[in-house]
Short mmCIF file of N, CA and C in Angstrom, two decimals:
data_model
loop_
_atom_site.label_atom_id
_atom_site.label_comp_id
_atom_site.label_asym_id
_atom_site.label_seq_id
_atom_site.Cartn_x
_atom_site.Cartn_y
_atom_site.Cartn_z
N MET A 1 -9.64 -21.46 5.86
CA MET A 1 -9.33 -20.04 5.81
C MET A 1 -8.20 -19.81 4.80
N LEU A 2 -8.23 -18.66 4.17
CA LEU A 2 -7.28 -18.34 3.11
C LEU A 2 -5.84 -18.43 3.56
N MET A 3 -5.52 -17.89 4.71
CA MET A 3 -4.13 -17.84 5.16
C MET A 3 -3.53 -19.24 5.34
N LYS A 4 -4.36 -20.20 5.71
CA LYS A 4 -3.87 -21.57 5.89
C LYS A 4 -3.65 -22.27 4.55
N MET A 5 -4.27 -21.76 3.50
CA MET A 5 -4.14 -22.37 2.18
C MET A 5 -2.82 -22.00 1.50
N LEU A 6 -2.22 -20.91 1.92
CA LEU A 6 -0.98 -20.45 1.29
C LEU A 6 0.20 -21.20 1.89
N LYS A 7 1.02 -21.73 1.03
CA LYS A 7 2.13 -22.57 1.47
C LYS A 7 3.38 -21.78 1.81
N SER A 8 3.61 -20.69 1.11
CA SER A 8 4.93 -20.09 1.24
C SER A 8 4.94 -18.57 1.36
N SER A 9 3.79 -17.94 1.38
CA SER A 9 3.74 -16.48 1.41
C SER A 9 2.98 -16.00 2.63
N ILE A 10 3.15 -14.72 2.92
CA ILE A 10 2.44 -14.08 4.02
C ILE A 10 1.32 -13.26 3.41
N VAL A 11 0.12 -13.42 3.94
CA VAL A 11 -1.01 -12.63 3.44
C VAL A 11 -1.54 -11.78 4.58
N ARG A 12 -1.87 -10.55 4.26
CA ARG A 12 -2.44 -9.60 5.23
C ARG A 12 -3.79 -9.15 4.69
N LEU A 13 -4.80 -9.27 5.51
CA LEU A 13 -6.15 -8.85 5.13
C LEU A 13 -6.62 -7.78 6.08
N PHE A 14 -7.19 -6.71 5.52
CA PHE A 14 -7.80 -5.67 6.34
C PHE A 14 -8.95 -5.10 5.54
N ALA A 15 -10.17 -5.30 6.05
CA ALA A 15 -11.38 -4.86 5.34
C ALA A 15 -11.33 -5.43 3.92
N ASP A 16 -11.30 -4.57 2.91
CA ASP A 16 -11.27 -5.08 1.54
C ASP A 16 -9.88 -4.99 0.92
N ASP A 17 -8.85 -4.82 1.74
CA ASP A 17 -7.47 -4.77 1.24
C ASP A 17 -6.79 -6.11 1.50
N THR A 18 -6.08 -6.60 0.51
CA THR A 18 -5.32 -7.83 0.63
C THR A 18 -3.89 -7.57 0.18
N ARG A 19 -2.94 -7.98 0.99
CA ARG A 19 -1.52 -7.87 0.64
C ARG A 19 -0.90 -9.25 0.78
N ILE A 20 -0.12 -9.62 -0.21
CA ILE A 20 0.62 -10.88 -0.13
C ILE A 20 2.10 -10.55 -0.31
N SER A 21 2.94 -11.19 0.48
CA SER A 21 4.36 -10.90 0.39
C SER A 21 5.17 -12.17 0.59
N ARG A 22 6.37 -12.12 0.09
CA ARG A 22 7.28 -13.24 0.22
C ARG A 22 8.70 -12.75 -0.04
N LYS A 23 9.64 -13.26 0.70
CA LYS A 23 11.04 -12.96 0.43
C LYS A 23 11.47 -13.75 -0.80
N ILE A 24 12.01 -13.03 -1.78
CA ILE A 24 12.43 -13.67 -3.03
C ILE A 24 13.95 -13.72 -3.06
N THR A 25 14.48 -14.94 -3.01
CA THR A 25 15.93 -15.11 -3.07
C THR A 25 16.36 -15.99 -4.24
N SER A 26 15.38 -16.51 -4.97
CA SER A 26 15.70 -17.39 -6.11
C SER A 26 14.54 -17.38 -7.10
N GLU A 27 14.78 -17.97 -8.25
CA GLU A 27 13.72 -18.10 -9.25
C GLU A 27 12.59 -18.98 -8.71
N GLU A 28 12.93 -19.98 -7.90
CA GLU A 28 11.92 -20.86 -7.31
C GLU A 28 10.96 -20.07 -6.41
N ASP A 29 11.49 -19.10 -5.67
CA ASP A 29 10.65 -18.26 -4.81
C ASP A 29 9.63 -17.49 -5.64
N LYS A 30 10.04 -17.03 -6.82
CA LYS A 30 9.11 -16.30 -7.69
C LYS A 30 7.98 -17.21 -8.14
N VAL A 31 8.31 -18.46 -8.47
CA VAL A 31 7.29 -19.43 -8.89
C VAL A 31 6.33 -19.71 -7.73
N LEU A 32 6.87 -19.85 -6.52
CA LEU A 32 6.02 -20.13 -5.36
C LEU A 32 5.08 -18.96 -5.07
N LEU A 33 5.56 -17.73 -5.22
CA LEU A 33 4.69 -16.58 -5.01
C LEU A 33 3.56 -16.56 -6.04
N GLN A 34 3.87 -16.84 -7.30
CA GLN A 34 2.82 -16.88 -8.32
C GLN A 34 1.81 -17.98 -8.01
N LYS A 35 2.28 -19.13 -7.52
CA LYS A 35 1.36 -20.21 -7.14
C LYS A 35 0.43 -19.76 -6.02
N ASP A 36 0.98 -19.04 -5.04
CA ASP A 36 0.14 -18.54 -3.95
C ASP A 36 -0.86 -17.50 -4.46
N LEU A 37 -0.44 -16.67 -5.41
CA LEU A 37 -1.39 -15.73 -6.03
C LEU A 37 -2.52 -16.51 -6.69
N ASN A 38 -2.18 -17.58 -7.38
CA ASN A 38 -3.21 -18.40 -8.04
C ASN A 38 -4.16 -19.03 -7.03
N VAL A 39 -3.64 -19.43 -5.87
CA VAL A 39 -4.51 -19.97 -4.80
C VAL A 39 -5.50 -18.89 -4.35
N ILE A 40 -5.02 -17.66 -4.20
CA ILE A 40 -5.90 -16.56 -3.80
C ILE A 40 -6.96 -16.31 -4.86
N TYR A 41 -6.57 -16.33 -6.13
CA TYR A 41 -7.55 -16.13 -7.21
C TYR A 41 -8.62 -17.22 -7.18
N ASP A 42 -8.20 -18.48 -6.99
CA ASP A 42 -9.16 -19.59 -6.92
C ASP A 42 -10.09 -19.43 -5.72
N TRP A 43 -9.52 -19.06 -4.59
CA TRP A 43 -10.32 -18.86 -3.37
C TRP A 43 -11.37 -17.77 -3.60
N ALA A 44 -10.96 -16.68 -4.22
CA ALA A 44 -11.88 -15.57 -4.50
C ALA A 44 -13.01 -16.03 -5.42
N ASN A 45 -12.67 -16.79 -6.45
CA ASN A 45 -13.71 -17.28 -7.36
C ASN A 45 -14.70 -18.19 -6.64
N LYS A 46 -14.20 -19.09 -5.80
CA LYS A 46 -15.08 -20.00 -5.05
C LYS A 46 -15.99 -19.25 -4.09
N ASN A 47 -15.53 -18.11 -3.59
CA ASN A 47 -16.30 -17.32 -2.63
C ASN A 47 -17.03 -16.15 -3.30
N LEU A 48 -17.11 -16.21 -4.63
CA LEU A 48 -17.83 -15.21 -5.42
C LEU A 48 -17.34 -13.79 -5.15
N MET A 49 -16.03 -13.67 -5.02
CA MET A 49 -15.41 -12.36 -4.80
C MET A 49 -14.67 -11.95 -6.06
N LYS A 50 -14.57 -10.65 -6.25
CA LYS A 50 -13.83 -10.14 -7.40
C LYS A 50 -12.77 -9.16 -6.91
N PHE A 51 -11.61 -9.25 -7.51
CA PHE A 51 -10.56 -8.28 -7.24
C PHE A 51 -10.68 -7.14 -8.22
N ASN A 52 -10.34 -5.94 -7.77
CA ASN A 52 -10.33 -4.78 -8.65
C ASN A 52 -8.98 -4.77 -9.37
N LYS A 53 -9.00 -5.14 -10.65
CA LYS A 53 -7.74 -5.26 -11.40
C LYS A 53 -6.98 -3.94 -11.48
N ASN A 54 -7.67 -2.82 -11.32
CA ASN A 54 -7.00 -1.52 -11.37
C ASN A 54 -6.22 -1.20 -10.10
N LYS A 55 -6.44 -2.00 -9.06
CA LYS A 55 -5.74 -1.74 -7.79
C LYS A 55 -4.62 -2.74 -7.52
N PHE A 56 -4.34 -3.62 -8.48
CA PHE A 56 -3.23 -4.55 -8.31
C PHE A 56 -1.92 -3.78 -8.42
N GLU A 57 -1.02 -4.00 -7.46
CA GLU A 57 0.28 -3.34 -7.47
C GLU A 57 1.35 -4.34 -7.06
N GLN A 58 2.48 -4.24 -7.68
CA GLN A 58 3.62 -5.06 -7.31
C GLN A 58 4.76 -4.14 -6.95
N MET A 59 5.41 -4.43 -5.83
CA MET A 59 6.55 -3.61 -5.43
C MET A 59 7.64 -4.53 -4.90
N SER A 60 8.86 -4.24 -5.31
CA SER A 60 10.02 -4.98 -4.81
C SER A 60 10.88 -4.02 -4.02
N HIS A 61 11.46 -4.51 -2.96
CA HIS A 61 12.38 -3.67 -2.18
C HIS A 61 13.53 -4.53 -1.69
N GLY A 62 14.61 -3.87 -1.37
CA GLY A 62 15.81 -4.59 -0.96
C GLY A 62 16.68 -4.88 -2.17
N GLU A 63 17.74 -5.62 -1.94
CA GLU A 63 18.67 -5.94 -3.01
C GLU A 63 18.17 -7.15 -3.79
N ALA A 64 18.24 -7.07 -5.09
CA ALA A 64 17.81 -8.16 -5.95
C ALA A 64 19.06 -8.73 -6.64
N LYS A 65 19.86 -9.44 -5.89
CA LYS A 65 21.09 -10.00 -6.44
C LYS A 65 20.76 -11.17 -7.36
N ASN A 66 21.18 -11.06 -8.59
CA ASN A 66 21.01 -12.13 -9.58
C ASN A 66 19.56 -12.54 -9.80
N ILE A 67 18.63 -11.68 -9.44
CA ILE A 67 17.21 -12.00 -9.64
C ILE A 67 16.59 -10.90 -10.48
N LYS A 68 16.06 -11.29 -11.61
CA LYS A 68 15.41 -10.33 -12.49
C LYS A 68 14.00 -10.05 -11.96
N ILE A 69 13.68 -8.78 -11.81
CA ILE A 69 12.34 -8.41 -11.33
C ILE A 69 11.40 -8.41 -12.52
N GLU A 70 10.42 -9.28 -12.47
CA GLU A 70 9.43 -9.41 -13.54
C GLU A 70 8.04 -9.31 -12.93
N PRO A 71 7.09 -8.85 -13.73
CA PRO A 71 5.73 -8.73 -13.19
C PRO A 71 5.09 -10.10 -12.97
N TYR A 72 4.33 -10.20 -11.91
CA TYR A 72 3.52 -11.39 -11.68
C TYR A 72 2.24 -11.24 -12.50
N LYS A 73 1.42 -12.28 -12.50
CA LYS A 73 0.23 -12.30 -13.36
C LYS A 73 -1.05 -12.27 -12.53
N THR A 74 -2.07 -11.63 -13.10
CA THR A 74 -3.40 -11.67 -12.50
C THR A 74 -4.06 -12.98 -12.90
N GLN A 75 -5.27 -13.20 -12.40
CA GLN A 75 -5.96 -14.45 -12.72
C GLN A 75 -6.30 -14.56 -14.20
N LEU A 76 -6.36 -13.44 -14.91
CA LEU A 76 -6.63 -13.46 -16.34
C LEU A 76 -5.34 -13.49 -17.17
N GLY A 77 -4.20 -13.57 -16.50
CA GLY A 77 -2.93 -13.64 -17.20
C GLY A 77 -2.31 -12.30 -17.53
N ASN A 78 -2.93 -11.22 -17.09
CA ASN A 78 -2.37 -9.89 -17.32
C ASN A 78 -1.24 -9.63 -16.33
N GLU A 79 -0.27 -8.82 -16.76
CA GLU A 79 0.84 -8.49 -15.88
C GLU A 79 0.42 -7.47 -14.82
N ILE A 80 0.88 -7.68 -13.61
CA ILE A 80 0.64 -6.73 -12.53
C ILE A 80 1.68 -5.63 -12.64
N LYS A 81 1.22 -4.39 -12.59
CA LYS A 81 2.11 -3.23 -12.75
C LYS A 81 3.11 -3.17 -11.59
N ILE A 82 4.37 -2.98 -11.95
CA ILE A 82 5.42 -2.82 -10.94
C ILE A 82 5.54 -1.34 -10.63
N GLY A 83 5.35 -0.98 -9.37
CA GLY A 83 5.41 0.41 -8.97
C GLY A 83 6.59 0.70 -8.06
N GLU A 84 6.90 1.98 -7.95
CA GLU A 84 7.97 2.40 -7.04
C GLU A 84 7.42 2.85 -5.70
N THR A 85 6.12 3.19 -5.67
CA THR A 85 5.48 3.56 -4.41
C THR A 85 4.17 2.79 -4.29
N VAL A 86 3.76 2.59 -3.06
CA VAL A 86 2.49 1.91 -2.81
C VAL A 86 1.81 2.59 -1.63
N ARG A 87 0.49 2.69 -1.70
CA ARG A 87 -0.29 3.24 -0.60
C ARG A 87 -0.97 2.05 0.09
N ASP A 88 -0.72 1.90 1.36
CA ASP A 88 -1.31 0.81 2.13
C ASP A 88 -1.96 1.40 3.37
N LEU A 89 -3.27 1.29 3.44
CA LEU A 89 -4.04 1.82 4.56
C LEU A 89 -3.73 3.30 4.80
N GLY A 90 -3.59 4.04 3.71
CA GLY A 90 -3.39 5.48 3.80
C GLY A 90 -1.95 5.93 3.96
N VAL A 91 -1.03 4.99 4.07
CA VAL A 91 0.38 5.34 4.24
C VAL A 91 1.12 5.03 2.93
N ILE A 92 1.90 6.00 2.46
CA ILE A 92 2.64 5.84 1.21
C ILE A 92 4.08 5.48 1.53
N ALA A 93 4.56 4.39 0.93
CA ALA A 93 5.96 3.98 1.10
C ALA A 93 6.55 3.72 -0.28
N ASN A 94 7.86 3.93 -0.40
CA ASN A 94 8.49 3.63 -1.69
C ASN A 94 9.23 2.30 -1.61
N ASN A 95 9.85 1.91 -2.73
CA ASN A 95 10.48 0.59 -2.77
C ASN A 95 11.77 0.50 -1.93
N ASN A 96 12.18 1.60 -1.33
CA ASN A 96 13.28 1.58 -0.35
C ASN A 96 12.74 1.61 1.07
N LEU A 97 11.43 1.47 1.19
CA LEU A 97 10.72 1.51 2.47
C LEU A 97 10.93 2.83 3.19
N LEU A 98 10.97 3.91 2.41
CA LEU A 98 11.04 5.25 2.96
C LEU A 98 9.68 5.91 2.79
N PHE A 99 9.38 6.86 3.64
CA PHE A 99 8.06 7.47 3.67
C PHE A 99 8.10 8.95 3.31
N ARG A 100 9.12 9.39 2.57
CA ARG A 100 9.30 10.81 2.24
C ARG A 100 8.07 11.38 1.55
N GLU A 101 7.51 10.69 0.56
CA GLU A 101 6.34 11.20 -0.15
C GLU A 101 5.16 11.37 0.81
N HIS A 102 4.98 10.41 1.70
CA HIS A 102 3.89 10.48 2.68
C HIS A 102 4.07 11.69 3.59
N ILE A 103 5.28 11.87 4.09
CA ILE A 103 5.57 13.00 4.98
C ILE A 103 5.38 14.32 4.24
N ASP A 104 5.87 14.39 3.01
CA ASP A 104 5.71 15.62 2.22
C ASP A 104 4.24 15.96 2.00
N ASN A 105 3.42 14.94 1.74
CA ASN A 105 1.98 15.17 1.56
C ASN A 105 1.34 15.72 2.83
N ILE A 106 1.72 15.18 3.97
CA ILE A 106 1.16 15.65 5.25
C ILE A 106 1.59 17.09 5.52
N VAL A 107 2.86 17.40 5.28
CA VAL A 107 3.37 18.75 5.51
C VAL A 107 2.65 19.74 4.60
N THR A 108 2.51 19.41 3.32
CA THR A 108 1.83 20.30 2.37
C THR A 108 0.39 20.53 2.78
N SER A 109 -0.31 19.46 3.13
CA SER A 109 -1.71 19.57 3.56
C SER A 109 -1.83 20.44 4.81
N SER A 110 -0.91 20.27 5.75
CA SER A 110 -0.94 21.07 6.98
C SER A 110 -0.67 22.54 6.71
N LYS A 111 0.25 22.82 5.80
CA LYS A 111 0.53 24.22 5.45
C LYS A 111 -0.68 24.87 4.79
N ILE A 112 -1.33 24.14 3.91
CA ILE A 112 -2.52 24.69 3.24
C ILE A 112 -3.60 24.99 4.25
N MET A 113 -3.87 24.05 5.15
CA MET A 113 -4.92 24.25 6.16
C MET A 113 -4.55 25.37 7.11
N SER A 114 -3.27 25.49 7.47
CA SER A 114 -2.83 26.59 8.33
C SER A 114 -3.11 27.93 7.66
N GLY A 115 -2.81 28.02 6.38
CA GLY A 115 -3.08 29.25 5.64
C GLY A 115 -4.55 29.60 5.61
N VAL A 116 -5.39 28.59 5.39
CA VAL A 116 -6.84 28.82 5.38
C VAL A 116 -7.30 29.35 6.73
N LEU A 117 -6.85 28.72 7.80
CA LEU A 117 -7.27 29.14 9.15
C LEU A 117 -6.77 30.54 9.47
N LEU A 118 -5.53 30.84 9.12
CA LEU A 118 -4.98 32.16 9.43
C LEU A 118 -5.67 33.27 8.62
N ARG A 119 -6.11 32.95 7.40
CA ARG A 119 -6.84 33.94 6.60
C ARG A 119 -8.28 34.10 7.07
N THR A 120 -8.87 33.01 7.57
CA THR A 120 -10.28 33.01 7.93
C THR A 120 -10.54 33.62 9.30
N PHE A 121 -9.66 33.33 10.27
CA PHE A 121 -9.87 33.79 11.64
C PHE A 121 -8.82 34.84 11.99
N SER A 122 -9.29 35.96 12.54
CA SER A 122 -8.37 37.05 12.86
C SER A 122 -7.70 36.88 14.23
N THR A 123 -8.29 36.07 15.09
CA THR A 123 -7.72 35.91 16.43
C THR A 123 -6.37 35.20 16.37
N ARG A 124 -5.49 35.60 17.28
CA ARG A 124 -4.21 34.92 17.43
C ARG A 124 -4.01 34.53 18.89
N GLN A 125 -5.13 34.50 19.63
CA GLN A 125 -5.06 34.08 21.02
C GLN A 125 -4.76 32.58 21.07
N GLU A 126 -4.02 32.19 22.10
CA GLU A 126 -3.52 30.82 22.18
C GLU A 126 -4.63 29.78 22.20
N GLU A 127 -5.65 29.93 23.05
CA GLU A 127 -6.67 28.89 23.19
C GLU A 127 -7.42 28.61 21.88
N PRO A 128 -8.00 29.63 21.23
CA PRO A 128 -8.70 29.31 19.97
C PRO A 128 -7.75 28.79 18.88
N MET A 129 -6.52 29.30 18.85
CA MET A 129 -5.56 28.83 17.85
C MET A 129 -5.23 27.34 18.08
N MET A 130 -5.07 26.95 19.34
CA MET A 130 -4.78 25.55 19.65
C MET A 130 -5.97 24.66 19.30
N ARG A 131 -7.19 25.14 19.55
CA ARG A 131 -8.38 24.36 19.19
C ARG A 131 -8.45 24.15 17.68
N MET A 132 -8.19 25.22 16.94
CA MET A 132 -8.21 25.10 15.47
C MET A 132 -7.12 24.14 15.00
N PHE A 133 -5.93 24.28 15.58
CA PHE A 133 -4.83 23.39 15.20
C PHE A 133 -5.19 21.94 15.48
N ASN A 134 -5.70 21.67 16.68
CA ASN A 134 -6.04 20.29 17.05
C ASN A 134 -7.21 19.75 16.24
N SER A 135 -8.13 20.61 15.85
CA SER A 135 -9.30 20.16 15.10
C SER A 135 -9.03 19.96 13.61
N TYR A 136 -8.25 20.85 13.02
CA TYR A 136 -8.12 20.85 11.57
C TYR A 136 -6.76 20.41 11.03
N ILE A 137 -5.74 20.50 11.84
CA ILE A 137 -4.40 20.22 11.32
C ILE A 137 -3.81 18.95 11.93
N LYS A 138 -3.88 18.82 13.22
CA LYS A 138 -3.24 17.71 13.93
C LYS A 138 -3.82 16.35 13.52
N LYS A 139 -5.11 16.25 13.43
CA LYS A 139 -5.84 15.03 13.07
C LYS A 139 -5.23 13.84 13.73
#
């Protein structure tokens, strides 16, 4: 199994999403993470799987004392884009592990749907309003 093949990193698999992580405290840790990425690439090739190169994301968080943040490489040697935010299973987090963008998106979407419902339906009775709220906004 893939997770047993990795020596130094944590891998998370869910459906077709794969996340690999490792605490980086030295240059050696960076090398070990790249080696684990290479193990994943080899495993994928042996199992006739392909990664979507457009969905590769690299994110660093926490303090990087004396460690230069550099992009890791894909199996073809291309640099993985370093991002400030990442979407994982529908949740958006930034490199400070804050969810402000995610919360703002939910609030905006809820306001838009509330406006649509209030313009579409003239009733303001509690029961139908609660049903609409629970069906279309609360999710």
